[in-house]
XYZ file of C-alpha atoms in Angstrom:
731
model
C 7.772 14.031 -25.604
C 8.371 10.727 -23.830
C 5.136 9.828 -22.036
C 6.353 6.511 -20.598
C 6.772 8.056 -17.161
C 3.096 9.010 -17.097
C 1.506 5.840 -18.513
C 0.573 4.439 -15.109
C -1.268 7.627 -14.206
C -3.204 7.578 -17.515
C -4.269 3.994 -16.780
C -5.443 5.033 -13.315
C -7.531 7.800 -14.898
C -9.095 5.356 -17.375
C -9.864 2.819 -14.659
C -11.769 5.468 -12.681
C -14.026 6.466 -15.583
C -17.613 5.726 -14.542
C -18.832 3.647 -17.484
C -17.937 1.920 -20.768
C -17.727 4.211 -23.811
C -17.032 7.169 -21.534
C -16.666 10.589 -23.139
C -13.283 12.211 -22.450
C -12.126 15.772 -23.094
C -8.378 16.184 -23.722
C -7.814 19.859 -22.881
C -4.633 21.412 -24.346
C -4.178 18.187 -26.311
C -1.039 19.193 -28.232
C -0.125 16.722 -31.024
C -2.444 14.051 -29.579
C 0.031 11.989 -27.559
C -2.279 11.535 -24.573
C -5.353 10.888 -26.721
C -3.456 8.187 -28.613
C -2.485 6.440 -25.374
C -6.013 6.647 -23.934
C -7.534 5.053 -27.020
C -4.841 2.402 -27.092
C -5.659 1.455 -23.507
C -9.449 1.978 -23.802
C -10.554 1.766 -27.475
C -14.164 2.255 -26.353
C -13.578 5.854 -25.263
C -15.029 8.834 -27.153
C -12.251 11.441 -27.097
C -12.473 15.125 -28.010
C -9.198 17.081 -28.060
C -8.929 20.872 -27.781
C -5.894 23.062 -28.428
C -5.289 26.740 -29.089
C -2.614 26.089 -31.748
C -4.032 25.164 -35.200
C -0.833 23.266 -36.013
C -1.303 21.054 -32.942
C -4.895 20.312 -33.958
C -3.662 19.378 -37.440
C -0.982 17.032 -36.082
C -3.374 15.411 -33.591
C -6.034 14.830 -36.241
C -3.462 13.055 -38.405
C -1.931 11.020 -35.567
C -5.144 9.902 -33.843
C -7.908 9.210 -36.375
C -10.084 7.598 -33.704
C -10.566 10.909 -31.852
C -12.067 14.305 -32.719
C -10.035 17.511 -32.417
C -11.027 21.161 -32.406
C -9.316 24.560 -32.287
C -10.361 26.027 -28.910
C -8.972 28.108 -26.024
C -9.265 25.973 -22.858
C -9.233 29.134 -20.729
C -12.903 29.420 -21.744
C -14.025 25.867 -21.070
C -17.371 27.141 -19.813
C -18.350 28.057 -23.379
C -18.565 24.374 -24.334
C -22.027 22.844 -24.496
C -20.948 19.193 -24.093
C -20.479 17.474 -20.742
C -17.996 14.666 -20.230
C -17.260 11.591 -18.099
C -13.619 12.586 -17.883
C -11.382 15.599 -18.527
C -7.607 15.382 -18.997
C -5.343 18.406 -18.845
C -1.828 16.955 -19.137
C 0.649 19.767 -18.510
C -1.719 22.423 -19.737
C -1.626 24.271 -16.395
C 2.010 25.448 -16.834
C 0.665 27.596 -19.699
C -2.044 29.140 -17.486
C -1.692 31.804 -14.829
C -2.763 31.018 -11.262
C -6.124 32.746 -11.796
C -6.662 31.021 -15.138
C -5.868 27.645 -13.587
C -8.458 28.251 -10.861
C -11.011 29.213 -13.506
C -10.172 26.117 -15.536
C -10.834 23.821 -12.537
C -14.120 25.609 -11.784
C -15.329 25.300 -15.375
C -14.078 21.691 -15.607
C -16.362 20.903 -12.667
C -19.293 22.354 -14.616
C -18.408 20.387 -17.769
C -18.062 17.050 -15.900
C -21.012 14.742 -15.392
C -21.671 13.564 -11.789
C -19.067 10.955 -10.883
C -16.764 12.226 -13.632
C -12.969 12.172 -13.359
C -10.495 15.056 -13.702
C -6.790 14.501 -14.496
C -4.373 17.382 -13.931
C -0.587 17.432 -14.257
C 1.659 20.430 -13.738
C 5.036 21.590 -12.468
C 5.205 22.573 -8.805
C 7.170 25.588 -7.714
C 7.096 29.164 -6.526
C 4.771 31.122 -8.862
C 7.108 34.118 -8.563
C 9.827 32.035 -10.284
C 7.670 31.505 -13.394
C 9.258 32.469 -16.680
C 11.446 31.095 -19.454
C 13.227 27.844 -18.600
C 15.240 25.253 -20.425
C 14.039 21.669 -20.891
C 16.502 18.786 -20.502
C 16.413 18.558 -24.330
C 17.825 22.099 -24.564
C 14.569 23.679 -25.744
C 13.563 26.974 -24.087
C 9.940 27.563 -23.109
C 7.785 29.526 -20.680
C 6.396 27.784 -17.614
C 4.039 28.995 -14.907
C 4.604 27.289 -11.565
C 1.677 26.333 -9.338
C 1.540 25.313 -5.690
C 0.053 22.047 -4.541
C -1.822 23.713 -1.691
C -3.597 26.129 -4.009
C -4.569 23.423 -6.519
C -5.943 21.107 -3.835
C -7.882 23.925 -2.211
C -9.406 24.892 -5.581
C -10.404 21.286 -6.285
C -12.083 21.059 -2.882
C -14.028 24.276 -3.403
C -15.521 22.907 -6.604
C -16.666 19.545 -5.272
C -13.763 17.271 -6.223
C -12.433 14.341 -4.182
C -8.752 13.601 -4.765
C -8.305 9.855 -5.283
C -4.675 9.784 -6.452
C -1.798 12.208 -6.043
C 1.604 11.406 -7.581
C 4.914 13.280 -7.507
C 7.555 12.798 -10.197
C 10.995 14.317 -10.647
C 10.647 17.101 -13.241
C 12.834 17.022 -16.381
C 13.054 20.812 -16.335
C 16.541 22.186 -15.683
C 15.609 25.338 -13.820
C 17.174 27.457 -11.140
C 15.178 25.596 -8.506
C 14.381 21.941 -7.819
C 11.037 21.178 -9.470
C 8.575 18.305 -9.224
C 5.748 17.229 -11.475
C 2.398 16.858 -9.697
C -0.323 14.562 -11.029
C -3.767 14.752 -9.437
C -6.703 12.498 -10.287
C -9.970 13.624 -8.716
C -13.595 12.585 -9.005
C -16.586 14.888 -8.987
C -19.023 14.113 -6.186
C -22.201 12.404 -7.330
C -24.334 14.812 -5.321
C -22.213 17.906 -5.803
C -21.148 17.863 -2.139
C -17.772 19.227 -1.178
C -15.252 17.505 1.056
C -13.683 18.643 4.278
C -9.954 18.846 3.529
C -7.729 20.692 5.960
C -4.989 22.403 3.981
C -3.132 23.406 7.122
C -1.999 19.815 7.759
C 0.020 17.795 5.287
C -0.809 14.676 7.288
C -4.557 15.209 6.806
C -4.116 15.822 3.106
C -1.999 12.723 2.584
C -4.701 10.585 4.174
C -6.821 11.432 1.116
C -4.076 10.161 -1.190
C -4.014 6.417 -1.863
C -0.234 6.210 -2.042
C 0.296 7.930 1.297
C -2.453 6.377 3.402
C -0.103 4.113 5.306
C 2.515 6.788 6.035
C 0.310 9.746 6.937
C 1.106 9.570 10.687
C 4.815 10.036 9.896
C 4.697 12.622 7.142
C 4.044 15.776 9.172
C 6.873 14.888 11.554
C 9.405 14.413 8.772
C 8.331 17.624 7.072
C 9.141 19.454 10.295
C 12.554 17.877 10.848
C 13.922 18.247 7.320
C 16.052 21.178 8.453
C 19.524 21.135 10.008
C 19.860 21.130 13.758
C 16.565 19.456 14.726
C 17.953 16.000 15.404
C 15.610 15.272 18.264
C 12.809 15.233 15.720
C 14.320 11.954 14.529
C 13.197 10.365 17.755
C 9.674 11.503 16.995
C 9.905 10.124 13.460
C 10.941 6.689 14.640
C 8.282 6.675 17.381
C 5.560 9.317 16.717
C 5.004 11.475 19.757
C 2.910 14.233 21.283
C 5.636 16.884 20.848
C 6.932 16.308 24.376
C 9.994 14.520 23.007
C 12.342 17.330 23.943
C 11.310 16.971 27.594
C 12.967 13.544 27.729
C 15.543 13.104 24.977
C 16.089 9.438 25.814
C 12.469 8.290 25.904
C 10.185 9.913 23.350
C 6.502 9.026 23.794
C 5.235 6.621 21.137
C 2.016 6.178 19.253
C 0.651 2.976 17.730
C 1.114 2.365 14.025
C -2.065 2.665 11.967
C -2.299 0.607 8.765
C -5.193 1.971 6.713
C -7.311 -0.494 4.718
C -9.887 0.172 2.020
C -11.976 -2.205 -0.091
C -12.029 -3.273 -3.697
C -15.553 -4.398 -4.695
C -15.925 -6.627 -7.763
C -19.274 -7.482 -9.365
C -18.612 -11.150 -10.220
C -20.836 -11.538 -13.276
C -19.848 -12.074 -16.907
C -23.245 -10.885 -18.131
C -24.931 -7.719 -16.840
C -27.919 -6.462 -18.854
C -28.119 -2.804 -19.783
C -31.031 -0.428 -20.254
C -30.880 -1.290 -23.943
C -31.278 -5.108 -24.287
C -28.974 -5.015 -27.316
C -26.192 -3.292 -25.369
C -25.481 -5.139 -22.101
C -23.096 -3.514 -19.614
C -20.989 -6.705 -19.514
C -21.079 -9.545 -22.044
C -18.060 -11.853 -21.701
C -19.052 -15.474 -22.450
C -16.688 -18.428 -21.986
C -16.137 -20.875 -24.871
C -15.144 -24.514 -25.106
C -12.273 -25.738 -27.296
C -14.583 -26.021 -30.319
C -15.742 -22.389 -30.219
C -19.172 -23.044 -28.676
C -20.364 -21.378 -25.487
C -19.430 -23.441 -22.448
C -22.451 -25.220 -21.000
C -23.025 -26.358 -17.396
C -23.682 -27.801 -14.998
C -20.246 -29.373 -14.428
C -18.106 -26.337 -15.281
C -17.401 -23.832 -12.508
C -16.064 -20.251 -12.400
C -14.455 -18.478 -9.449
C -12.607 -15.248 -8.767
C -8.967 -15.614 -7.678
C -6.841 -12.966 -6.027
C -3.216 -12.693 -7.181
C -0.826 -11.359 -4.491
C 1.870 -8.805 -5.248
C 4.486 -11.202 -3.883
C 4.290 -14.724 -5.298
C 2.179 -13.940 -8.363
C -0.066 -16.481 -10.047
C 1.452 -19.411 -8.168
C 0.132 -17.931 -4.880
C -3.334 -16.910 -6.140
C -6.157 -17.703 -3.700
C -9.896 -18.127 -4.359
C -12.337 -15.487 -3.098
C -16.097 -15.723 -2.994
C -17.763 -18.982 -3.966
C -17.456 -21.037 -7.187
C -20.384 -20.526 -9.543
C -21.771 -23.124 -12.013
C -22.389 -22.339 -15.681
C -25.855 -22.140 -17.146
C -27.275 -24.322 -19.886
C -29.227 -23.698 -23.073
C -29.615 -19.972 -23.719
C -27.513 -19.259 -20.614
C -24.518 -21.284 -21.852
C -21.240 -19.385 -21.615
C -22.335 -17.462 -18.495
C -21.869 -18.544 -14.912
C -24.879 -18.268 -12.618
C -24.183 -15.416 -10.170
C -24.713 -15.633 -6.447
C -27.676 -13.821 -4.901
C -25.204 -11.079 -4.002
C -22.629 -11.045 -6.830
C -20.399 -8.442 -5.162
C -17.059 -9.765 -3.875
C -15.204 -7.514 -1.405
C -11.405 -7.539 -1.263
C -9.498 -5.717 1.478
C -6.304 -3.951 0.383
C -4.112 -2.951 3.335
C -0.960 -2.045 1.405
C -0.356 -0.785 -2.104
C -2.571 0.623 -4.813
C -4.894 -2.098 -5.898
C -6.074 -5.698 -6.060
C -5.107 -7.995 -8.939
C -7.653 -10.689 -9.752
C -8.250 -13.408 -12.325
C -11.284 -15.496 -13.280
C -10.595 -19.245 -13.402
C -12.806 -21.906 -14.976
C -12.561 -25.684 -14.520
C -14.395 -28.980 -14.935
C -15.663 -29.990 -11.478
C -15.554 -33.642 -12.526
C -11.743 -33.372 -12.524
C -11.510 -31.610 -9.146
C -13.419 -29.539 -6.627
C -11.303 -26.444 -7.324
C -9.027 -25.090 -10.052
C -5.818 -26.567 -8.595
C -7.302 -30.020 -8.034
C -8.660 -30.035 -11.596
C -5.120 -29.914 -13.064
C -5.020 -32.263 -16.021
C -8.691 -31.623 -16.716
C -10.239 -28.948 -18.871
C -9.433 -25.493 -17.474
C -9.279 -21.867 -18.648
C -8.534 -18.440 -17.168
C -9.019 -14.758 -17.929
C -6.487 -11.969 -18.254
C -5.203 -10.428 -15.042
C -7.378 -7.507 -13.958
C -6.226 -4.663 -11.698
C -8.816 -2.800 -9.634
C -7.927 0.275 -7.565
C -9.111 0.527 -3.988
C -11.695 3.273 -4.056
C -14.786 1.565 -2.643
C -16.601 1.716 -5.989
C -18.200 -1.413 -7.462
C -16.153 -2.659 -10.421
C -17.473 -4.902 -13.206
C -15.561 -7.396 -15.355
C -15.701 -5.824 -18.831
C -12.173 -6.774 -19.987
C -11.740 -10.475 -19.255
C -10.270 -11.258 -22.661
C -11.201 -14.403 -24.566
C -11.668 -17.300 -22.135
C -11.624 -20.618 -23.944
C -10.723 -24.222 -23.189
C -8.601 -24.256 -26.350
C -5.401 -24.242 -24.318
C -1.789 -23.943 -25.283
C 0.880 -25.763 -23.288
C 4.655 -25.802 -23.230
C 5.936 -28.538 -25.542
C 8.459 -31.199 -24.648
C 11.876 -29.527 -24.246
C 15.017 -31.307 -25.434
C 18.022 -29.879 -23.551
C 21.077 -30.298 -25.780
C 24.704 -30.315 -24.559
C 23.920 -28.872 -21.118
C 27.544 -29.119 -19.995
C 28.569 -26.384 -22.454
C 26.754 -23.709 -20.407
C 29.681 -22.552 -18.294
C 28.982 -20.858 -14.949
C 31.301 -17.896 -14.327
C 32.462 -16.091 -11.186
C 31.771 -12.340 -11.167
C 33.709 -10.885 -8.211
C 36.803 -11.367 -6.109
C 40.199 -12.715 -7.070
C 38.614 -15.423 -9.243
C 36.478 -12.980 -11.238
C 36.143 -13.996 -14.891
C 36.955 -17.679 -14.292
C 34.658 -20.750 -14.245
C 32.950 -21.459 -10.925
C 35.207 -23.741 -8.893
C 33.406 -23.757 -5.524
C 31.611 -26.952 -4.462
C 27.942 -27.171 -3.513
C 26.303 -25.257 -6.390
C 23.200 -26.628 -8.131
C 21.363 -25.914 -11.389
C 17.834 -26.307 -12.784
C 15.649 -24.962 -15.598
C 12.778 -22.527 -14.978
C 9.892 -21.752 -17.316
C 7.810 -18.550 -17.463
C 4.602 -18.317 -19.480
C 4.521 -14.503 -19.638
C 7.426 -13.188 -21.688
C 6.642 -9.623 -20.558
C 7.210 -10.486 -16.901
C 9.893 -8.104 -15.598
C 10.574 -10.236 -12.521
C 11.506 -13.222 -14.668
C 13.888 -11.087 -16.708
C 15.770 -10.383 -13.471
C 15.836 -14.015 -12.350
C 12.714 -14.249 -10.177
C 9.459 -16.170 -10.494
C 8.700 -18.853 -13.032
C 8.122 -22.598 -12.581
C 10.973 -25.098 -11.989
C 11.054 -27.918 -14.559
C 13.344 -30.903 -15.069
C 16.134 -32.292 -12.878
C 18.247 -30.558 -10.244
C 21.935 -31.350 -10.736
C 25.189 -30.072 -9.288
C 27.644 -27.744 -11.007
C 31.141 -29.176 -11.240
C 34.014 -27.550 -9.379
C 37.024 -29.721 -10.161
C 39.572 -28.446 -12.671
C 38.296 -30.698 -15.482
C 34.649 -29.725 -15.188
C 34.649 -26.419 -13.307
C 31.482 -24.446 -13.953
C 29.824 -27.246 -15.987
C 26.302 -28.474 -15.233
C 26.673 -32.186 -14.564
C 23.635 -33.538 -16.366
C 23.305 -35.434 -19.640
C 21.252 -34.344 -22.622
C 17.646 -34.944 -21.619
C 14.025 -34.192 -22.436
C 11.539 -32.428 -20.173
C 7.763 -32.624 -20.550
C 6.565 -29.573 -18.543
C 2.818 -30.079 -19.082
C 2.370 -26.402 -18.152
C -0.532 -24.467 -19.744
C 0.829 -21.281 -21.279
C -2.332 -19.257 -21.754
C -3.522 -19.423 -18.098
C -0.368 -17.731 -16.861
C -0.444 -14.776 -19.210
C -0.642 -11.218 -17.981
C -2.314 -8.168 -19.530
C -0.906 -7.566 -22.973
C 1.304 -10.668 -23.024
C 1.217 -12.853 -26.164
C -0.897 -15.916 -25.554
C 1.330 -18.716 -26.855
C 4.904 -17.706 -26.035
C 7.133 -18.630 -23.103
C 10.753 -18.398 -21.953
C 13.225 -20.783 -20.320
C 16.050 -19.886 -17.932
C 18.964 -21.916 -16.600
C 19.429 -20.975 -12.938
C 22.275 -21.774 -10.564
C 22.354 -21.348 -6.788
C 24.445 -22.042 -3.709
C 23.099 -25.256 -2.177
C 24.464 -24.207 1.221
C 22.153 -21.161 1.191
C 18.992 -23.038 0.192
C 17.618 -26.338 -1.062
C 16.240 -24.558 -4.145
C 16.844 -21.377 -6.113
C 14.071 -19.398 -4.407
C 15.358 -20.160 -0.914
C 18.927 -19.232 -1.842
C 17.709 -15.999 -3.423
C 15.644 -15.176 -0.326
C 18.525 -15.755 2.095
C 21.084 -13.790 0.070
C 23.083 -16.738 -1.302
C 24.974 -16.540 -4.581
C 22.712 -17.091 -7.572
C 22.972 -16.740 -11.329
C 20.750 -17.186 -14.362
C 20.733 -16.957 -18.151
C 17.833 -17.122 -20.614
C 18.016 -20.170 -22.895
C 17.523 -20.058 -26.667
C 15.819 -22.324 -29.186
C 17.231 -23.797 -32.404
C 17.403 -20.414 -34.203
C 18.886 -18.518 -31.210
C 15.592 -16.929 -30.232
C 15.035 -16.338 -26.518
C 11.292 -16.904 -26.970
C 9.707 -20.342 -27.368
C 6.367 -21.084 -29.005
C 3.627 -23.117 -27.329
C 1.069 -25.084 -29.350
C -2.480 -26.317 -28.824
C -2.381 -29.203 -26.429
C -3.002 -31.941 -29.015
C -0.512 -30.726 -31.621
C 2.554 -29.989 -29.508
C 5.996 -30.890 -30.912
C 9.350 -30.990 -29.054
C 11.473 -27.827 -28.912
C 15.256 -27.707 -28.630
C 16.751 -25.790 -25.700
C 20.284 -24.387 -25.865
C 21.626 -23.210 -22.505
C 23.672 -20.015 -22.292
C 26.628 -19.176 -20.011
C 25.672 -18.002 -16.507
C 27.456 -15.254 -14.578
C 27.006 -15.605 -10.830
C 25.637 -12.681 -8.842
C 27.570 -12.119 -5.582
C 25.924 -13.072 -2.326
C 23.666 -10.552 -0.638
C 23.493 -9.395 2.954
C 19.986 -9.680 4.458
C 18.601 -7.062 6.844
C 15.169 -7.629 8.406
C 12.886 -4.580 8.474
C 10.007 -4.766 11.001
C 6.665 -3.055 10.380
C 6.705 0.702 10.784
C 9.660 3.067 10.760
C 13.247 1.889 11.157
C 16.755 3.335 10.851
C 19.108 1.451 8.506
C 22.149 1.908 6.308
C 23.654 0.392 3.188
C 26.267 -2.131 4.388
C 27.714 -2.972 0.969
C 29.271 -1.718 -2.228
C 28.626 -3.237 -5.633
C 31.150 -5.160 -7.682
C 32.166 -1.982 -9.522
C 33.070 -0.354 -6.212
C 30.374 2.309 -6.521
C 27.156 3.154 -4.708
C 23.782 1.512 -5.284
C 20.742 3.306 -6.682
C 17.574 3.232 -4.546
C 15.553 1.283 -7.088
C 18.316 -1.353 -7.407
C 18.278 -2.034 -3.678
C 14.526 -1.942 -3.091
C 12.946 -3.236 -6.316
C 11.324 -6.247 -4.596
C 9.617 -4.513 -1.698
C 5.876 -3.809 -1.477
C 4.095 -0.715 -2.714
C 3.811 1.984 -0.077
C 7.474 1.720 0.930
C 8.733 5.121 2.061
C 12.408 6.097 2.314
C 13.923 9.189 3.898
C 17.603 9.544 3.050
C 19.629 11.951 5.146
C 21.844 14.096 2.906
C 24.906 15.053 4.934
C 25.889 17.754 2.439
C 22.513 19.512 2.520
C 21.803 18.576 6.153
C 18.257 17.656 5.104
C 16.223 14.794 3.661
C 15.037 13.549 0.333
C 12.398 10.857 0.013
C 10.935 8.288 -2.360
C 7.724 6.265 -2.378
C 7.502 2.809 -3.928
C 4.381 2.331 -6.087
C 5.171 -0.152 -8.884
C 7.988 2.285 -9.726
C 9.803 5.073 -7.896
C 7.808 8.282 -8.167
C 10.456 10.561 -6.677
C 14.258 10.776 -6.543
C 14.694 7.423 -8.296
C 18.202 8.380 -9.372
C 19.467 8.836 -5.806
C 22.216 6.562 -4.581
C 23.253 4.947 -1.319
C 26.951 4.991 -0.550
C 28.393 2.269 1.715
C 27.466 3.050 5.297
C 24.989 5.799 4.329
C 21.942 5.879 6.594
C 18.234 6.236 5.892
C 14.848 5.872 7.547
C 12.583 3.273 5.960
C 8.858 2.902 6.541
C 7.597 -0.661 5.986
C 3.826 -0.424 5.399
C 3.317 -4.184 5.592
C 2.096 -5.691 8.880
C 4.812 -8.325 8.429
C 8.617 -7.930 8.475
C 10.320 -7.733 5.091
C 13.914 -8.489 4.170
C 16.324 -6.150 2.427
C 18.994 -7.977 0.437
C 22.034 -5.783 -0.129
C 24.213 -7.145 -2.950
C 27.990 -7.058 -2.955
C 30.652 -7.134 -0.268
C 30.826 -5.061 2.905
C 31.812 -1.663 1.613
C 34.496 0.700 2.878
C 33.295 3.780 4.759
C 34.269 7.207 3.576
C 36.454 9.089 6.035
C 34.774 11.852 8.054
C 36.315 15.251 8.602
C 35.504 17.928 11.129
C 33.152 20.600 9.748
C 33.999 24.265 9.732
C 32.006 26.822 11.680
C 29.229 24.730 13.242
C 28.333 21.186 14.212
C 27.298 18.786 11.481
C 24.961 15.781 11.542
C 25.910 12.459 9.944
C 23.843 9.283 9.572
C 26.241 6.355 9.397
C 26.058 2.564 9.608
C 28.630 0.044 10.772
C 29.730 -2.026 7.743
C 32.696 -3.713 9.449
C 30.804 -6.899 10.323
C 31.728 -6.497 14.026
C 31.280 -4.008 16.859
C 33.364 -0.840 16.500
C 34.135 2.249 18.551
C 33.434 5.902 17.729
C 37.017 6.252 16.507
C 36.752 3.268 14.153
C 33.358 4.334 12.847
C 34.289 7.959 12.184
C 38.078 8.091 12.015
C 37.850 11.049 14.410
C 39.125 11.413 17.950
C 36.114 12.576 20.029
C 36.084 16.219 21.151
C 33.952 18.228 23.554
C 30.324 18.360 22.343
C 30.359 15.320 20.031
C 27.091 13.342 20.373
C 26.044 9.835 19.322
C 22.302 9.117 18.903
C 21.198 5.485 18.716
C 17.751 3.886 18.706
C 17.426 0.851 20.970
C 14.551 -1.022 22.583
C 11.946 1.451 21.388
C 13.693 4.617 22.599
C 16.473 6.979 21.659
C 19.715 6.923 23.625
C 21.929 10.016 23.618
C 25.619 9.688 24.479
C 27.552 13.001 24.703
C 31.295 13.523 24.982
C 32.082 16.077 27.678
C 34.910 16.715 30.132
C 37.075 14.161 28.334
C 34.675 11.204 28.604
C 31.417 9.793 27.227
C 28.338 10.299 29.430
C 27.230 6.685 28.983
C 30.634 5.084 28.615
C 32.683 4.353 25.515
C 30.131 3.620 22.741
C 30.315 0.335 20.862
C 28.320 0.333 17.623
C 27.096 -3.175 16.753
C 27.554 -4.807 13.346
C 25.031 -3.380 10.821
C 23.751 -0.867 13.411
C 22.984 2.654 12.165
C 23.438 5.760 14.324
C 23.249 9.535 14.049
C 26.299 11.600 14.940
C 26.631 15.261 15.816
C 30.211 16.114 14.884
C 31.639 19.308 16.316
C 33.863 21.656 14.250
């Protein structure tokens, strides 16, 4: 079974465990896949796996020697004597009846220590539809469906607080649409229960981290996801008090609430434990010779790394702390109150890094560039209000690696190619394009692989456009000395001394540098360079033993320009104005991969006359395979307090022709992709008939324009360029 889809949720579970060396029960462990991942992510865990099938216990014991496994029926969890810090039941519930699942949760509560964490995953659906189904692999198996309402109510009754709730598209090919539910819940320290109202989806979603920012909208959209209730759209775009149908053109509005919650970090790299030989945290910092770093000149400070901008935009939080001397060497001296509070308004978590520098070279980490500096791994802390320690800083040492001198050979051989239009497949022959090299010190960085992020190095030079040098970078062979430390920029799990180089090209008319052109939708292109043996990965060396590396540039294919659309905070109505270079629709995750966590999309499906939705949280958790056709409309909730920009790649796409429905009126959500104002006839291809209605959202209110007695109530409608409207098309 491919567990990749669930890895993020397993990490969340591990990060909520209350202490180092936590004890974890893997109930219905199967062949040990989950146990193996947990120990790979947290080797300190003590894992016990239980399964009813002896063969599964045998396979798990062989596959995961670091865990213990036992033949046991998890329907009788109460018979266990041990108590645990965490219990995982990954897709064990589909093998349990509704009553057995309720019993399992009750007995899991008894087997968990106070503050313990419970992980449940199952398949949602109508319990009456339970039976034999076929997996996407072709394998037949029995599955029992459970309802989310029943599971949440059972968790509440037994003292659990839901801290994360995730929905994923189910791989089961059944007679009904199914969704995987993942719930991570903590057991109250004092055994108290929590007041959840299961009659209101909005109240429930406020308990869920992913949905905190969209809770005010969720109940409304749940109500309107049925054909014929178009006026509910007005409520969705401006939440109301249900009096919207009294005035169809001016629905009452309600202010947008952005919910914040804290991340609390205990900023100490040594915390003593009850046993003096086993401190809670012991993460000393070393100098380049392997000795513990001694003060008083060296300083340590916590830095916050934003979701947009990464390490280059990290900002200090709290105050810098000096290192101790003598027996306290290697440890910074904590403040009187070592707890640093970080507010997280949007998204799942806060990403932080510890940075160390020599104060004689500068008063902060940036000013000390060129001096002796070091950093930790990136650490991700979830916003749950609990105090988090720093147990996984990684080795922090002044023995730094840095990018060596780079010799760029024969740069003019890296031809830049056109991708679309009548000149597709030919060298770039348009004037005004520029090129530069970019370096990234984390080879696992997905953004860099798609041409974003990194540090510009070396000269900026134009790309030729005349016949003799079309598509050639007009720069001679040259050497670059980046002077960029490689280790400080590494992310979790990234090798410490490797980096990559890209050759990037952009339209100078769209921006003075690559980032500006990318941000404004200008044409850009990039290709990863190789070294002398054609490897796309370069090796960094300790600072004093660095030798030059050879860089061979690769051909660049230009990405067509993109069309920017600004999305204000809150809910907005938009449409896809473009088609890609293959002439097909765009997938959701292709269009919205750069937007912040918490993004919520409701796509109106004209065929089903209802909605489907997706939530952005480091990856799409629902309907990630859905597509947007040119001109197809959608509601988008921007959880950020600032406007964000959608960049739609490709050219303005052709609209599909509408046809009159049969039997009853039909709703359509359609955007104007013509690049100019158009009439109803141009937008739809239909001559208006009695009863046709156009709904548009302007100046904070809905405007309804009906066609009756041979004319439009509000005059002939003109739909502006890039405007999206709803249509009620009569049969």
